[in-house]
Amino acid sequence: DAEADRPGPLHGKTVTVTAGGTREPLDPVRFLGNRSSGKQGAALARAALDAGAHVRFIAAHMDIPAPEGVELTRVETALELREAVHAAAPGSDVLIMAAAVADFRPDTHSDTKIKKRDDGTDPVITLVRNPDILAEAVQRRDAATGSGAAGDAGDTSQPSLIVGFAAETGDGNADVLDYGRQKLARKGCDLLILNRVGTSLVFGQDSTEVTLLSPQDSADTVPPTFTGSKTDVARRIVARVAQELETVLP
Ligand code: CTP
Ligand code: CA
């Protein structure tokens, strides 16, 4: 078959990648969205395909087409993405959460277009928190394996490696790296890809700079940082994923 023609470090592995930005509907014609282009997720999927993996690609809104050769699931909202992730994770060796998931959704949405009113009052949108899909995926894996450690014996159908992304700016309270380390600890994932977000940096751009944070890092570890096109960066991330899979799966 096609996969046997290109054996690679992820040959025989299944990798689930989420990409793009979720859209939370207000009414049939309006939504709350974000600026994610889906380029990083698509590049990761291509890099995983090139490494020989079977790729389950869960696409929220993207500015570009989904890569060819993936098992494609399209979603719109964070809640749809959540269902798709929890359906795809069992049987996946790796889960990569590159999607930009809306943190909040409108508490209700109208089935008909919201119209301007004649009484002079304007609508108020109330937001509710979306579930943290990445943290849930980690919890499900850890519950299934009965341990916090990746790749333990037990239920092998849950991903042995769960990779999160973080887009941070840093501020007066903490720098980008501090926020990344805090997020890694909070999510409990096995690898966190830290992106530096500025005004025109990262979103929609073809070039990016990422730092790879691992729960094994000590306070004085200098974590690896890669700069380059999203394609180059995706290859480096996939190489690291393949390397980690080898160490967790004897
Ligand atoms: N993520 C998720 N579910 C959410 C929000 C985020 O699975 N509801 C995932 C993203 O796909 C990403 C990682 O969590 O892999 C970090 O996303 P980010 O927005 O940086 O983290 P948040 O926990 O939402 O923190 P913040 O308040 O900084 O936005
Ligand atoms: Ca967020």
mmCIF file of C-alpha atoms and ligand atoms in Angstrom:
data_model
loop_
_atom_site.group_PDB
_atom_site.id
_atom_site.type_symbol
_atom_site.label_atom_id
_atom_site.label_comp_id
_atom_site.label_asym_id
_atom_site.label_seq_id
_atom_site.Cartn_x
_atom_site.Cartn_y
_atom_site.Cartn_z
ATOM 1 C CA ASP A 1 0.000 0.000 0.000
ATOM 2 C CA ALA A 2 0.967 3.664 -0.221
ATOM 3 C CA GLU A 3 2.249 3.807 3.341
ATOM 4 C CA ALA A 4 4.546 0.814 2.841
ATOM 5 C CA ASP A 5 6.147 2.684 -0.091
ATOM 6 C CA ARG A 6 7.474 5.359 2.219
ATOM 7 C CA PRO A 7 8.657 3.747 5.415
ATOM 8 C CA GLY A 8 9.789 6.313 7.941
ATOM 9 C CA PRO A 9 10.236 6.846 11.636
ATOM 10 C CA LEU A 10 6.444 6.940 12.137
ATOM 11 C CA HIS A 11 5.658 3.978 9.888
ATOM 12 C CA GLY A 12 2.790 1.984 11.383
ATOM 13 C CA LYS A 13 1.865 4.804 13.761
ATOM 14 C CA THR A 14 -1.370 6.781 13.820
ATOM 15 C CA VAL A 15 -1.090 10.494 14.513
ATOM 16 C CA THR A 16 -4.111 12.689 15.195
ATOM 17 C CA VAL A 17 -3.587 16.367 14.407
ATOM 18 C CA THR A 18 -6.090 19.152 15.106
ATOM 19 C CA ALA A 19 -5.753 22.352 13.096
ATOM 20 C CA GLY A 20 -7.362 25.690 12.371
ATOM 21 C CA GLY A 21 -9.601 27.865 14.483
ATOM 22 C CA THR A 22 -12.974 26.977 15.914
ATOM 23 C CA ARG A 23 -15.999 29.169 15.197
ATOM 24 C CA GLU A 24 -18.694 29.686 17.788
ATOM 25 C CA PRO A 25 -22.050 30.619 16.244
ATOM 26 C CA LEU A 26 -24.128 33.598 17.334
ATOM 27 C CA ASP A 27 -26.805 33.072 14.695
ATOM 28 C CA PRO A 28 -26.936 31.383 11.251
ATOM 29 C CA VAL A 29 -24.709 34.060 9.685
ATOM 30 C CA ARG A 30 -22.391 35.210 12.506
ATOM 31 C CA PHE A 31 -19.770 33.625 14.704
ATOM 32 C CA LEU A 32 -16.953 34.367 17.123
ATOM 33 C CA GLY A 33 -13.711 33.210 15.556
ATOM 34 C CA ASN A 34 -9.957 33.644 15.699
ATOM 35 C CA ARG A 35 -7.061 34.291 13.352
ATOM 36 C CA SER A 36 -5.670 30.773 13.165
ATOM 37 C CA SER A 37 -4.830 29.928 9.533
ATOM 38 C CA GLY A 38 -4.381 26.195 10.051
ATOM 39 C CA LYS A 39 -0.951 26.365 8.388
ATOM 40 C CA GLN A 40 1.000 24.959 11.333
ATOM 41 C CA GLY A 41 -1.423 22.063 11.776
ATOM 42 C CA ALA A 42 -1.368 21.301 8.045
ATOM 43 C CA ALA A 43 2.449 21.378 8.033
ATOM 44 C CA LEU A 44 2.514 18.967 10.990
ATOM 45 C CA ALA A 45 0.124 16.615 9.211
ATOM 46 C CA ARG A 46 2.315 16.653 6.081
ATOM 47 C CA ALA A 47 5.454 16.058 8.135
ATOM 48 C CA ALA A 48 3.772 13.123 9.899
ATOM 49 C CA LEU A 49 2.630 11.691 6.535
ATOM 50 C CA ASP A 50 6.186 12.080 5.196
ATOM 51 C CA ALA A 51 7.445 10.206 8.263
ATOM 52 C CA GLY A 52 5.143 7.319 7.306
ATOM 53 C CA ALA A 53 2.285 7.855 9.757
ATOM 54 C CA HIS A 54 -1.409 7.403 9.178
ATOM 55 C CA VAL A 55 -2.838 10.860 9.954
ATOM 56 C CA ARG A 56 -6.247 11.645 11.379
ATOM 57 C CA PHE A 57 -6.705 15.337 10.636
ATOM 58 C CA ILE A 58 -9.382 17.212 12.532
ATOM 59 C CA ALA A 59 -9.863 20.551 10.816
ATOM 60 C CA ALA A 60 -11.660 23.544 12.256
ATOM 61 C CA HIS A 61 -11.784 26.631 10.028
ATOM 62 C CA MET A 62 -8.633 26.916 7.874
ATOM 63 C CA ASP A 63 -7.461 29.499 5.319
ATOM 64 C CA ILE A 64 -5.871 26.741 3.239
ATOM 65 C CA PRO A 65 -7.029 23.327 2.035
ATOM 66 C CA ALA A 66 -6.487 20.290 4.249
ATOM 67 C CA PRO A 67 -3.435 18.257 3.177
ATOM 68 C CA GLU A 68 -3.992 15.354 0.804
ATOM 69 C CA GLY A 69 -3.705 11.852 2.143
ATOM 70 C CA VAL A 70 -5.146 12.411 5.603
ATOM 71 C CA GLU A 71 -8.243 10.892 7.188
ATOM 72 C CA LEU A 72 -10.205 14.146 7.359
ATOM 73 C CA THR A 73 -12.850 15.221 9.863
ATOM 74 C CA ARG A 74 -14.237 18.738 9.580
ATOM 75 C CA VAL A 75 -15.547 20.554 12.618
ATOM 76 C CA GLU A 76 -16.852 24.029 13.339
ATOM 77 C CA THR A 77 -17.136 24.602 17.089
ATOM 78 C CA ALA A 78 -15.011 23.734 20.112
ATOM 79 C CA LEU A 79 -17.654 21.236 21.251
ATOM 80 C CA GLU A 80 -17.541 19.506 17.851
ATOM 81 C CA LEU A 81 -13.751 19.472 17.990
ATOM 82 C CA ARG A 82 -13.926 17.930 21.450
ATOM 83 C CA GLU A 83 -16.127 15.062 20.222
ATOM 84 C CA ALA A 84 -13.897 14.457 17.213
ATOM 85 C CA VAL A 85 -10.735 14.409 19.372
ATOM 86 C CA HIS A 86 -12.175 12.006 21.903
ATOM 87 C CA ALA A 87 -13.352 9.748 19.049
ATOM 88 C CA ALA A 88 -9.961 9.845 17.289
ATOM 89 C CA ALA A 89 -7.653 9.554 20.309
ATOM 90 C CA PRO A 90 -8.280 5.860 21.029
ATOM 91 C CA GLY A 91 -6.162 4.007 18.488
ATOM 92 C CA SER A 92 -3.844 6.980 17.981
ATOM 93 C CA ASP A 93 -0.212 6.791 19.078
ATOM 94 C CA VAL A 94 0.125 10.561 19.102
ATOM 95 C CA LEU A 95 -2.287 13.464 19.567
ATOM 96 C CA ILE A 96 -1.110 16.901 18.446
ATOM 97 C CA MET A 97 -3.402 19.771 19.463
ATOM 98 C CA ALA A 98 -2.440 22.521 17.015
ATOM 99 C CA ALA A 99 -5.987 23.891 16.726
ATOM 100 C CA ALA A 100 -6.848 27.292 18.157
ATOM 101 C CA VAL A 101 -9.797 26.373 20.338
ATOM 102 C CA ALA A 102 -12.153 29.179 21.366
ATOM 103 C CA ASP A 103 -11.898 29.585 25.123
ATOM 104 C CA PHE A 104 -15.494 30.805 25.293
ATOM 105 C CA ARG A 105 -18.711 30.379 23.337
ATOM 106 C CA PRO A 106 -21.928 32.417 23.406
ATOM 107 C CA ASP A 107 -24.214 30.838 26.013
ATOM 108 C CA THR A 108 -27.048 30.643 23.481
ATOM 109 C CA HIS A 109 -27.311 31.000 19.756
ATOM 110 C CA SER A 110 -30.242 32.114 17.718
ATOM 111 C CA ASP A 111 -31.679 29.848 15.000
ATOM 112 C CA THR A 112 -32.705 32.948 13.117
ATOM 113 C CA LYS A 113 -30.674 36.014 12.190
ATOM 114 C CA ILE A 114 -30.387 38.514 15.031
ATOM 115 C CA LYS A 115 -32.060 41.743 13.869
ATOM 116 C CA LYS A 116 -31.635 45.295 15.070
ATOM 117 C CA ARG A 117 -34.519 46.195 17.346
ATOM 118 C CA ASP A 118 -36.787 49.220 17.126
ATOM 119 C CA ASP A 119 -36.857 49.802 20.906
ATOM 120 C CA GLY A 120 -33.289 51.120 20.973
ATOM 121 C CA THR A 121 -31.851 48.188 22.997
ATOM 122 C CA ASP A 122 -28.912 46.227 21.689
ATOM 123 C CA PRO A 123 -28.100 42.580 22.291
ATOM 124 C CA VAL A 124 -25.612 41.540 24.964
ATOM 125 C CA ILE A 125 -23.533 38.418 24.365
ATOM 126 C CA THR A 126 -22.889 36.255 27.422
ATOM 127 C CA LEU A 127 -19.933 33.905 27.115
ATOM 128 C CA VAL A 128 -19.438 30.533 28.763
ATOM 129 C CA ARG A 129 -16.173 28.614 29.077
ATOM 130 C CA ASN A 130 -15.435 25.829 26.615
ATOM 131 C CA PRO A 131 -13.942 22.598 27.964
ATOM 132 C CA ASP A 132 -10.158 22.255 27.827
ATOM 133 C CA ILE A 133 -9.914 19.490 25.232
ATOM 134 C CA LEU A 134 -6.167 18.965 25.633
ATOM 135 C CA ALA A 135 -6.403 18.622 29.418
ATOM 136 C CA GLU A 136 -9.358 16.240 28.992
ATOM 137 C CA ALA A 137 -7.399 14.095 26.528
ATOM 138 C CA VAL A 138 -4.532 13.858 29.029
ATOM 139 C CA GLN A 139 -6.963 12.947 31.844
ATOM 140 C CA ARG A 140 -8.590 10.230 29.738
ATOM 141 C CA ARG A 141 -5.209 8.788 28.796
ATOM 142 C CA ASP A 142 -3.954 8.851 32.363
ATOM 143 C CA ALA A 143 -7.185 7.297 33.660
ATOM 144 C CA ALA A 144 -6.886 4.535 31.044
ATOM 145 C CA THR A 145 -3.230 3.797 31.780
ATOM 146 C CA GLY A 146 -3.729 4.206 35.530
ATOM 147 C CA SER A 147 -0.718 6.487 35.704
ATOM 148 C CA GLY A 148 0.520 9.934 34.891
ATOM 149 C CA ALA A 149 3.405 8.540 32.876
ATOM 150 C CA ALA A 150 3.157 8.274 29.115
ATOM 151 C CA GLY A 151 3.370 4.855 27.571
ATOM 152 C CA ASP A 152 2.864 2.781 30.686
ATOM 153 C CA ALA A 153 1.633 -0.738 30.250
ATOM 154 C CA GLY A 154 -2.145 -1.020 30.378
ATOM 155 C CA ASP A 155 -4.629 0.444 27.916
ATOM 156 C CA THR A 156 -2.460 0.950 24.865
ATOM 157 C CA SER A 157 -5.303 2.373 22.772
ATOM 158 C CA GLN A 158 -4.853 5.886 24.217
ATOM 159 C CA PRO A 159 -2.069 8.065 22.739
ATOM 160 C CA SER A 160 1.332 7.515 24.318
ATOM 161 C CA LEU A 161 2.304 11.042 23.385
ATOM 162 C CA ILE A 162 0.082 14.124 23.719
ATOM 163 C CA VAL A 163 1.446 17.374 22.339
ATOM 164 C CA GLY A 164 0.047 20.806 23.125
ATOM 165 C CA PHE A 165 0.677 24.224 21.640
ATOM 166 C CA ALA A 166 0.851 27.534 23.423
ATOM 167 C CA ALA A 167 0.787 31.007 21.968
ATOM 168 C CA GLU A 168 2.158 33.429 24.517
ATOM 169 C CA THR A 169 3.207 37.068 24.492
ATOM 170 C CA GLY A 170 4.683 37.512 27.974
ATOM 171 C CA ASP A 171 3.770 40.601 29.980
ATOM 172 C CA GLY A 172 4.736 42.456 33.134
ATOM 173 C CA ASN A 173 4.108 39.407 35.314
ATOM 174 C CA ALA A 174 6.045 36.679 33.538
ATOM 175 C CA ASP A 175 8.011 36.063 30.351
ATOM 176 C CA VAL A 176 7.027 33.771 27.499
ATOM 177 C CA LEU A 177 9.011 30.823 28.879
ATOM 178 C CA ASP A 178 7.468 31.118 32.356
ATOM 179 C CA TYR A 179 3.978 31.132 30.896
ATOM 180 C CA GLY A 180 4.888 28.135 28.726
ATOM 181 C CA ARG A 181 6.164 26.135 31.686
ATOM 182 C CA GLN A 182 3.060 26.998 33.717
ATOM 183 C CA LYS A 183 0.842 25.912 30.838
ATOM 184 C CA LEU A 184 2.723 22.634 30.379
ATOM 185 C CA ALA A 185 2.221 21.852 34.063
ATOM 186 C CA ARG A 186 -1.456 22.837 33.971
ATOM 187 C CA LYS A 187 -2.272 20.769 30.872
ATOM 188 C CA GLY A 188 -0.181 17.756 31.847
ATOM 189 C CA CYS A 189 0.805 17.017 28.250
ATOM 190 C CA ASP A 190 4.086 15.305 27.249
ATOM 191 C CA LEU A 191 5.409 18.098 25.056
ATOM 192 C CA LEU A 192 4.419 21.740 24.714
ATOM 193 C CA ILE A 193 5.255 23.686 21.569
ATOM 194 C CA LEU A 194 5.653 27.279 22.635
ATOM 195 C CA ASN A 195 5.012 29.976 20.039
ATOM 196 C CA ARG A 196 5.932 33.614 20.499
ATOM 197 C CA VAL A 197 2.924 35.706 19.519
ATOM 198 C CA GLY A 198 3.334 39.312 18.512
ATOM 199 C CA THR A 199 1.158 41.571 16.429
ATOM 200 C CA SER A 200 2.120 40.188 13.006
ATOM 201 C CA LEU A 201 4.113 37.206 14.281
ATOM 202 C CA VAL A 202 2.924 33.625 13.815
ATOM 203 C CA PHE A 203 -0.736 34.011 12.862
ATOM 204 C CA GLY A 204 -1.080 33.496 9.120
ATOM 205 C CA GLN A 205 2.678 33.761 8.651
ATOM 206 C CA ASP A 206 4.752 31.109 6.919
ATOM 207 C CA SER A 207 7.699 31.488 9.259
ATOM 208 C CA THR A 208 7.710 30.786 12.955
ATOM 209 C CA GLU A 209 9.868 30.283 16.046
ATOM 210 C CA VAL A 210 9.017 27.574 18.548
ATOM 211 C CA THR A 211 10.494 26.298 21.794
ATOM 212 C CA LEU A 212 9.897 22.687 22.851
ATOM 213 C CA LEU A 213 9.090 22.270 26.534
ATOM 214 C CA SER A 214 9.084 18.882 28.225
ATOM 215 C CA PRO A 215 7.925 17.951 31.739
ATOM 216 C CA GLN A 216 11.360 16.315 32.167
ATOM 217 C CA ASP A 217 13.121 19.684 31.830
ATOM 218 C CA SER A 218 14.745 20.981 34.984
ATOM 219 C CA ALA A 219 14.740 24.654 35.946
ATOM 220 C CA ASP A 220 18.094 25.212 34.233
ATOM 221 C CA THR A 221 17.431 23.202 31.059
ATOM 222 C CA VAL A 222 17.823 25.345 27.954
ATOM 223 C CA PRO A 223 14.947 24.014 25.843
ATOM 224 C CA PRO A 224 15.502 23.525 22.091
ATOM 225 C CA THR A 225 14.257 26.400 19.921
ATOM 226 C CA PHE A 226 13.648 26.101 16.184
ATOM 227 C CA THR A 227 13.195 28.962 13.745
ATOM 228 C CA GLY A 228 12.140 28.551 10.154
ATOM 229 C CA SER A 229 9.218 27.963 7.870
ATOM 230 C CA LYS A 230 6.230 26.221 9.386
ATOM 231 C CA THR A 231 7.232 23.239 7.219
ATOM 232 C CA ASP A 232 10.773 23.130 8.682
ATOM 233 C CA VAL A 233 9.494 23.586 12.210
ATOM 234 C CA ALA A 234 6.881 20.843 11.691
ATOM 235 C CA ARG A 235 9.624 18.429 10.540
ATOM 236 C CA ARG A 236 11.654 19.154 13.679
ATOM 237 C CA ILE A 237 8.606 18.641 15.887
ATOM 238 C CA VAL A 238 7.753 15.352 14.152
ATOM 239 C CA ALA A 239 11.379 14.195 14.519
ATOM 240 C CA ARG A 240 11.160 14.896 18.245
ATOM 241 C CA VAL A 241 7.797 13.081 18.438
ATOM 242 C CA ALA A 242 9.308 10.012 16.726
ATOM 243 C CA GLN A 243 12.256 10.106 19.115
ATOM 244 C CA GLU A 244 9.978 10.356 22.175
ATOM 245 C CA LEU A 245 7.811 7.473 20.900
ATOM 246 C CA GLU A 246 10.902 5.285 20.734
ATOM 247 C CA THR A 247 11.755 6.017 24.349
ATOM 248 C CA VAL A 248 8.221 5.499 25.725
ATOM 249 C CA LEU A 249 7.488 2.404 23.617
ATOM 250 C CA PRO A 250 10.175 -0.242 24.032
HETATM 251 N N1 CTP B 1 -6.777 23.927 24.034
HETATM 252 C C1 CTP B 1 -7.766 22.967 24.162
HETATM 253 N N2 CTP B 1 -9.012 23.330 24.581
HETATM 254 C C2 CTP B 1 -9.293 24.604 24.908
HETATM 255 C C3 CTP B 1 -8.285 25.603 24.803
HETATM 256 C C4 CTP B 1 -7.032 25.221 24.354
HETATM 257 O O1 CTP B 1 -7.504 21.795 23.874
HETATM 258 N N3 CTP B 1 -10.515 24.922 25.318
HETATM 259 C C5 CTP B 1 -5.429 23.496 23.618
HETATM 260 C C6 CTP B 1 -4.904 24.147 22.362
HETATM 261 O O2 CTP B 1 -5.206 23.386 21.213
HETATM 262 C C7 CTP B 1 -3.406 24.165 22.620
HETATM 263 C C8 CTP B 1 -3.303 24.286 24.127
HETATM 264 O O3 CTP B 1 -4.566 23.855 24.650
HETATM 265 O O4 CTP B 1 -2.780 22.964 22.246
HETATM 266 C C9 CTP B 1 -3.005 25.650 24.647
HETATM 267 O O5 CTP B 1 -3.919 26.581 24.153
HETATM 268 P P1 CTP B 1 -3.910 28.041 24.762
HETATM 269 O O6 CTP B 1 -5.020 28.837 24.176
HETATM 270 O O7 CTP B 1 -2.524 28.563 24.682
HETATM 271 O O8 CTP B 1 -4.197 27.667 26.319
HETATM 272 P P2 CTP B 1 -5.339 28.078 27.304
HETATM 273 O O9 CTP B 1 -5.379 27.008 28.342
HETATM 274 O O10 CTP B 1 -6.606 28.370 26.597
HETATM 275 O O11 CTP B 1 -4.761 29.374 28.000
HETATM 276 P P3 CTP B 1 -4.943 30.946 27.665
HETATM 277 O O12 CTP B 1 -5.817 31.460 28.759
HETATM 278 O O13 CTP B 1 -3.536 31.472 27.712
HETATM 279 O O14 CTP B 1 -5.568 31.089 26.303
HETATM 280 CA CA CA B 2 -6.861 29.849 24.874
#
